[in-house]
Coordinates of C-alpha atoms and ligand atoms in Angstrom, one line a residue:
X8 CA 0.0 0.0 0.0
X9 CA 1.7 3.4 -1.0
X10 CA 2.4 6.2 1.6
X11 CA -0.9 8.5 0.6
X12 CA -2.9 5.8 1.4
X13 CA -1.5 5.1 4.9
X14 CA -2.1 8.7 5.0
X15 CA -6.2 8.0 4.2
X16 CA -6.2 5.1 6.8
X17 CA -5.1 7.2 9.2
X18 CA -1.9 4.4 9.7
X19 CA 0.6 7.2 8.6
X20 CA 0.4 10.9 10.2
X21 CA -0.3 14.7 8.0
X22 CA -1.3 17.7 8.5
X23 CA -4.8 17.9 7.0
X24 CA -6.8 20.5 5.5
X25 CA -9.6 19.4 4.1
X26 CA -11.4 16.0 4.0
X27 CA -14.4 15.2 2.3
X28 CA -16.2 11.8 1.4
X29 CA -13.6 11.4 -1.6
X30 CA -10.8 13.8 -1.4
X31 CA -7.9 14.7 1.1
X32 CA -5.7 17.8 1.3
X33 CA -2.7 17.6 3.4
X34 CA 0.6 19.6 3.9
X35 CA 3.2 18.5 2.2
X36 CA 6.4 17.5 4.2
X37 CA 8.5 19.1 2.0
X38 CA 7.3 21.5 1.6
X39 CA 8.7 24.3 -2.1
X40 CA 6.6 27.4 0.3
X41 CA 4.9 27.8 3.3
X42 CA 0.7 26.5 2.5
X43 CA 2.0 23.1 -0.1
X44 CA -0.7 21.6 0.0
X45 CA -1.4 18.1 -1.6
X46 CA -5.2 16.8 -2.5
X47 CA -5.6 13.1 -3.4
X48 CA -8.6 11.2 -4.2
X49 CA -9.0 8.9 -1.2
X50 CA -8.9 5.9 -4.0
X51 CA -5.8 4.9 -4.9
X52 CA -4.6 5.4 -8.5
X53 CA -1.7 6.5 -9.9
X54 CA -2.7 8.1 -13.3
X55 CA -5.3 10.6 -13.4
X56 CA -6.8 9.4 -16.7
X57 CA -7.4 6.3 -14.7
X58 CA -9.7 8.3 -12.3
X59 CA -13.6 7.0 -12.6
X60 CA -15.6 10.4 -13.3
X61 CA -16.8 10.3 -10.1
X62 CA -13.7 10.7 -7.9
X63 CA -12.3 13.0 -11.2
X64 CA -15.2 15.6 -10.5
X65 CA -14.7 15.0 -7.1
X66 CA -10.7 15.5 -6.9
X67 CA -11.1 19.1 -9.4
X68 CA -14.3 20.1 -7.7
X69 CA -11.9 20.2 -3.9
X70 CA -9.4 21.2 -6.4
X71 CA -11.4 24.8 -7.6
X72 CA -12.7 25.5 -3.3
X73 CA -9.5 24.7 -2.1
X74 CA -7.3 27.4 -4.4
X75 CA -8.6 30.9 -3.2
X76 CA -8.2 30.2 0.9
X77 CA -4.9 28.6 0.4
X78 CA -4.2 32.0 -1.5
X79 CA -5.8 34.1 1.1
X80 CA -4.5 32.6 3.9
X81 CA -0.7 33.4 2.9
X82 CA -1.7 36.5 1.1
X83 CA -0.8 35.3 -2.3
X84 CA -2.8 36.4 -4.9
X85 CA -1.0 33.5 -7.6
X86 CA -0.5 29.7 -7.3
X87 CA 1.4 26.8 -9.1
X88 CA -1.1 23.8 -9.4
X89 CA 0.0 21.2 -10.9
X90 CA 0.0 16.8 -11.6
X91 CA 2.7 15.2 -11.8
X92 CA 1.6 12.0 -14.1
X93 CA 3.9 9.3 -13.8
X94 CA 8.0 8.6 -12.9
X95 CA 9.1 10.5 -16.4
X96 CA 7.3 13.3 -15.3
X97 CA 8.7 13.4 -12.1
X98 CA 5.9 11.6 -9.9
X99 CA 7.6 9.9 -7.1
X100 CA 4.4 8.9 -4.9
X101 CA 2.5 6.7 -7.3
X102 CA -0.9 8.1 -6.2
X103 CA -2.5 10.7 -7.6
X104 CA -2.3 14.2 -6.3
X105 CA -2.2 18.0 -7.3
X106 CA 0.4 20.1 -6.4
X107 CA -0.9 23.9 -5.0
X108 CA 1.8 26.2 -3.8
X109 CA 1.0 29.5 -3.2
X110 CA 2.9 32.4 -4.3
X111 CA 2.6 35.5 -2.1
X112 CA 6.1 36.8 -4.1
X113 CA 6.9 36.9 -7.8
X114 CA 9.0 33.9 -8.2
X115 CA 10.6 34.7 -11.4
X116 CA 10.6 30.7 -12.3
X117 CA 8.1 28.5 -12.8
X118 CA 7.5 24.6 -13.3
X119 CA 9.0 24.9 -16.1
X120 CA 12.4 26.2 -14.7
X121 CA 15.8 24.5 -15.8
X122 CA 13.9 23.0 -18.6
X123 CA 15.8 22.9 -21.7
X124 CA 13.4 24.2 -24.4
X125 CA 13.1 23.7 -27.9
X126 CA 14.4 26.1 -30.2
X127 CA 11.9 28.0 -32.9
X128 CA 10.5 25.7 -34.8
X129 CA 8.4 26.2 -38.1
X130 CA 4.8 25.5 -39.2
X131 CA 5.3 21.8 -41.0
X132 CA 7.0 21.2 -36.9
X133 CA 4.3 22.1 -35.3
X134 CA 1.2 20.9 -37.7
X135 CA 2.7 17.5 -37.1
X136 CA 3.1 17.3 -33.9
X137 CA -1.1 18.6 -33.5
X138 CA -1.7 15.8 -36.1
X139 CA -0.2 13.1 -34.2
X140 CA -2.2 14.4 -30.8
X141 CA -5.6 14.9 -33.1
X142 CA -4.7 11.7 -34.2
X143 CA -5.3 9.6 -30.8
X144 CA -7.7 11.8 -29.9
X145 CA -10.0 10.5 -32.5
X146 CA -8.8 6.8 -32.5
Ligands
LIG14 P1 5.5 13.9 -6.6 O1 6.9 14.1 -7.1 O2 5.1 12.5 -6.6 O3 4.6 14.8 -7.4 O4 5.5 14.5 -5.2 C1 5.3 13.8 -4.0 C2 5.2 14.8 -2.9 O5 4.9 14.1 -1.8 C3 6.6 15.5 -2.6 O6 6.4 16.9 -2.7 C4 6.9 15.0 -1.2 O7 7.5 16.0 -0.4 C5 5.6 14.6 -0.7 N1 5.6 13.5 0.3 C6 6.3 12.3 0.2 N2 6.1 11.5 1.2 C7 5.2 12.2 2.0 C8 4.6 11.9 3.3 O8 4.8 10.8 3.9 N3 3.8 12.8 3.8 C9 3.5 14.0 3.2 N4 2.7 14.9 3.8 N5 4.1 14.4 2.0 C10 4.9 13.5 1.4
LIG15 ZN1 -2.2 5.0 -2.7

């Protein structure tokens, strides 16, 4: 069983914030600013495609009344929310579970910091890569 769900079960400790029939927010312990805050669905899955619509709604429904009193309550008026879907995208707790920092001070970086980004590329580039995408979408 993976550390978030200890967490649910009560069998491991957090700091919790909000609980609700499907959804948990809890402090994370370590913490990028003061307020990281992490919400789970209370099912465990690691992939949020994998979510049934019912805990999906559920988890971005806690997500949208959980964003503004984070905010308030360190007088930030911004916040990085993010997923972190899977080990190549940097997911070490294979549980699902968004991200919100709040950002009382202009970081000047963002999750995108340190990336190494493409260089310009031109129209045939990028009408390929939106094929491909529109591609599965359909399939
Ligand atoms: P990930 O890289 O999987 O998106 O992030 C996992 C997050 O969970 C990390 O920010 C890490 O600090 C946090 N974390 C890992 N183990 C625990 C734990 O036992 N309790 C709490 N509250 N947070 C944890
Ligand atoms: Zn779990």
């Amino acid at each position: 069983m993976c550390i978030f769900c200890h967490i649910v079960e009560g069998a491991a400790p957090s700091h919790k914030v909000h609980e609700d029939e499907h959804t948990l927010a809890f402090l994370d312990i370590n913490p990028v600013a003061d307020g990281h805050v992490l919400l789970i669905t209370k099912h465990h899955q690691q992939f949020v495609e994998d979510l049934p619509e019912e805990l999906y709604n559920a988890l971005f429904d806690t997500l949208k009344g959980l964003v503004k009193p984070i905010q308030v309550a360190f007088d930030a008026p911004a916040s990085n929310i993010f997923i972190n879907n899977g080990p190549n995208a940097g997911q070490l707790i294979p549980h699902v579970h968004i991200h919100i920092i709040p950002r009382p001070k202009k970081t000047g970086m963002n999750i995108f910091s340190g990336a190494a980004r493409f260089r310009p590329r031109n129209r045939e580039y990028f009408e390929e890569i939106a094929q491909k995408i529109r591609e599965e979408i359909r399939r």
